[in-house]
């Protein structure tokens, strides 16, 4: 592989005009496609194989035209102190608002509070239910404006009016902190390279790669039903890996220049050596992201595949566009050691003017090699302590109750809880399929009676049959809030009772609704976590065996990743569930951790963790193969790789942390979790635990059974084939295996 990539790098350097033109054309093509495409909506949230989804599909079939997936709004009214909603003046204001709401062009129906019995027992709170013909993300802005205007007109009469539901759902934005993250990345690159030109190359190529990836996602969003958060997550990961991959190529290019090579040769060797690590690091990230398909939640699968596509683009850009731009840059990109020695950079060796001063990476690695047990214990204990909060992990999906108290959705949620009870914000929809029953009406009555007897039920509405009379909807209001354990227990109790009803009446009872859907999603994600771990870690383990030609090094990499992800989950629980430092990070409301967070973090963090493993340990492998002792190879790997890995980790943390400013709680949580995971993995696992373990293992770290050695393909990540080009056969020492 090293030889092929070496030739590719030289070709891109020589044919830089053609390479640059191709990438600019791809960016323009993707941009034109995105500009002409309809905006991304809210992806259809389906969870195949669950009871909640089966019930939802049945409703679509048996109640055609009911708009089961249409947006909903609850306009909640509260009377002034000392008054009631049944007072003549307040009732007149509500009636006027209901008429105004019904005039909307996309409104399917409006339920009057007084005819629908939607007034609280004490008479102080009432609500009007509004159902629209299209989903929330597809509502015209004029419909949203009309909804807010109607609420404002009601407020002018003295009522307190808030709006809940998904009708006001907006496309999430990331805020200014994303730009700050990129600015921090730029500063780190300037410090690392000591040159604005060299620092600008990784930023430029990363932005081109992300531009192509996100534009392609936007262009295909409507066709492939991609949600609005898909492009944000692809941007988050694409920016981080795009900058890092380009950083490693440029750093190796400068090191090759410092060895006295011509620029075209240096570009070829940079792509042949560091490019090999980029390819395999990118493969691990792609495997981890595409592997999310194992969960069988279409939304998660699409997010993973879209992000994986952006990562693949970043890899190809690093291998082709970077050497082309290096050709344009010429002497403005200087050899390593000529400029800034910040971040531990000493003078480059190979110049012949003075011996190289040990840089910070060399000194740290030497210390770890001398004290491996102490460093290993300190790292493991520290990560273990950070992981302790993960034992209290509570999973759920966000609803209006998790919104900041400054939002009208959250205030409407609180008013409904006050007037009608906490369970009113998460009613359960019980669908009774009596198609196989001899007496559907008797079956509906039996189901209603059974539901009324269950513990934790506040109210059960009369059955609402369809036109054919073979299916009915029954709404059950729990006495607990939607995200509580008690509500989850009630869902399971209804499903258990459905088995007996079916045997007696022949009717099938299914539970759906947003609350039941959230419960099923959480269960599905929990069930998929272990198979996903086995698949992703197993495939990456095999890939790393090929890269490192070792059994213990990939095993150590996988175990270190588990420490990182557990510690990162602990930090997420501490901030988003317990509320530690929540004010500092802009977390206005604590609560359960998003259900998909553990499996998403496992996938993304594993891929990113293997990035640093590949970049750092391949330099150690390269030194060991070329004749150095195991301990010295560790130090050599750090001398060449620690500075650039440190810069890459800081950049990746800055990019991820930039998304903490997002208005979308899911993006905010993922940005924080990934930033902390990179901190733990890069600086504790890869920079401390990995060299300590390798120092303790010695030669055993690079052991591989003879039969496996013969079977594995030789991908030559360490560049032995390139070394052979420089030395005659009689002078070259055989490489270690």
PDB file of C-alpha atoms in Angstrom, residues 289-290 292-306:
ATOM      1  CA  UNK A 289     -20.368   4.583  11.626  1.00  0.00           C
ATOM      2  CA  UNK A 290     -21.789   2.221   9.011  1.00  0.00           C
ATOM      3  CA  UNK A 292     -24.858   1.638  13.285  1.00  0.00           C
ATOM      4  CA  UNK A 293     -27.109  -0.086  10.763  1.00  0.00           C
ATOM      5  CA  UNK A 294     -27.055  -3.094  13.129  1.00  0.00           C
ATOM      6  CA  UNK A 295     -29.457  -1.210  15.412  1.00  0.00           C
ATOM      7  CA  UNK A 296     -32.090  -1.236  12.637  1.00  0.00           C
ATOM      8  CA  UNK A 297     -33.349   2.273  13.349  1.00  0.00           C
ATOM      9  CA  UNK A 298     -33.442   3.961   9.910  1.00  0.00           C
ATOM     10  CA  UNK A 299     -32.747   7.442  11.288  1.00  0.00           C
ATOM     11  CA  UNK A 300     -29.592   6.257  13.072  1.00  0.00           C
ATOM     12  CA  UNK A 301     -28.482   4.255  10.042  1.00  0.00           C
ATOM     13  CA  UNK A 302     -28.825   7.294   7.776  1.00  0.00           C
ATOM     14  CA  UNK A 303     -26.915   9.480  10.221  1.00  0.00           C
ATOM     15  CA  UNK A 304     -24.081   6.934  10.363  1.00  0.00           C
ATOM     16  CA  UNK A 305     -23.857   6.372   6.614  1.00  0.00           C
ATOM     17  CA  UNK A 306     -23.942  10.120   5.876  1.00  0.00           C
TER      18      UNK A 306
END
